[in-house]
Amino acid sequence: MANKFTNWVKKLFQSQLAIPIVALLILVIFNLIRDPSFFSIVILKNNLGNRVLSGNLISILNGASELVILSIGMTLVTSATKGQDISIGASAAIAGSVFVKILRAWSINPGTILLGIILGCIVATIFCLFNGILIAKFNIQPMIASLILYTAGRPIAYWINGGATPNVDSPLLTYIGGFIPHIAIPTPIIIVVIFIVLINLLLKKTTLSLYIQAVGINERAAKLNGINPVIWKLAVFVILGVCVTMAGSINVCRIGLINHETILLDIEMDVILAVAIGGNSLGGGKFKLSGSILGAYIIQALTITLYAMKVSSVAVKAYKAIVIIIIVIAGSPVVKAWLKQLKNKIAEKFAAKATVPVQEAK
């Protein structure tokens, strides 16, 4: 039994998830030493009188909801295109603006909310496909292609609502962005779990994952095997359109308004870092969604930790940058190769010492 556990641990730390797991363990241990009650969960009553879960752990899971959803979309884009879309925050602002536009046009009810999400998804997908066409058909680097929408996206979101930052107020939206009555878990956490399950079913029950990775690993070889790279690159941008719509809609429901300047501001860097921390290559190819999801929660845990240490919001980005640089360097191919060489040298020394007594005995 002990050998099986040891082998399982060895396989785990040799896998793609090694870096995010180690980073998460370090954060957990650090917080437990700094404040043993950091991860405690309590039950409180909210403004509506319902019992809800509260605590730093809930804040991490809840606060990372948009980041997790966007990290899933970015992972697929990175795998297929060998680059990153830096306009996801702007695309989410556009989707959120369409969502608010629909909500303000009619009375807010489940049908209106669903219509707003669907239309927001259609509009966001069109803009994401604009990036996809530049990348897939014109072979423009993803970061350069998405720079157009990164610059113009938020002004477009502002224009959709007539140059205003309107608010929306409804108990239904509060349920989506906060808590459903008699359910203690924040609704965004539930939405993320459902979204992850659906994405995993899509990838496992279809050939989507295989074709995306094939295009990302070797586009020429994929063509020779009858796979059309353009179609599958565009497919990941359709999925990204869904992801930015979900993230933008959740954020609107959280705060009850759309502000094109602040909605998911600077989330692009956190999303890209979540993909990198998750052990996924930013050069495309093979991917692991669980790594990106774990990376998103690590970034949010780091943010909550810094706030708990009374670090100012201005300085949080600097501290995060330092920690994330260390994590990314630790997971780089150069460091991995060095660690492998070091491991082999240590193993050779132990093997040499073990053979000495045998030779002396002879």
Coordinates of N, CA, C and O in Angstrom, one line a residue, residues 137 193 209 245 251 291 331:
K137 N -6.9 32.7 -40.9 CA -6.8 32.9 -42.4 C -5.7 33.7 -42.8 O -5.1 33.5 -43.9
V193 N -18.8 25.2 -11.7 CA -18.8 23.7 -11.6 C -19.6 23.1 -12.8 O -19.1 22.2 -13.5
S209 N -10.9 17.9 -28.6 CA -9.7 18.0 -27.9 C -8.5 17.5 -28.7 O -7.4 18.1 -28.8
T245 N -18.8 35.7 -22.5 CA -20.2 36.0 -22.2 C -20.5 35.6 -20.8 O -21.1 36.4 -20.0
N251 N -20.2 39.0 -13.9 CA -19.7 40.2 -13.3 C -20.8 41.3 -13.2 O -20.8 42.0 -12.2
G291 N -5.1 21.9 -15.1 CA -4.0 22.8 -14.7 C -4.3 24.3 -14.7 O -4.0 25.0 -13.8
G331 N 8.7 26.4 -13.4 CA 8.1 25.5 -14.3 C 8.7 25.5 -15.7 O 8.2 24.8 -16.6

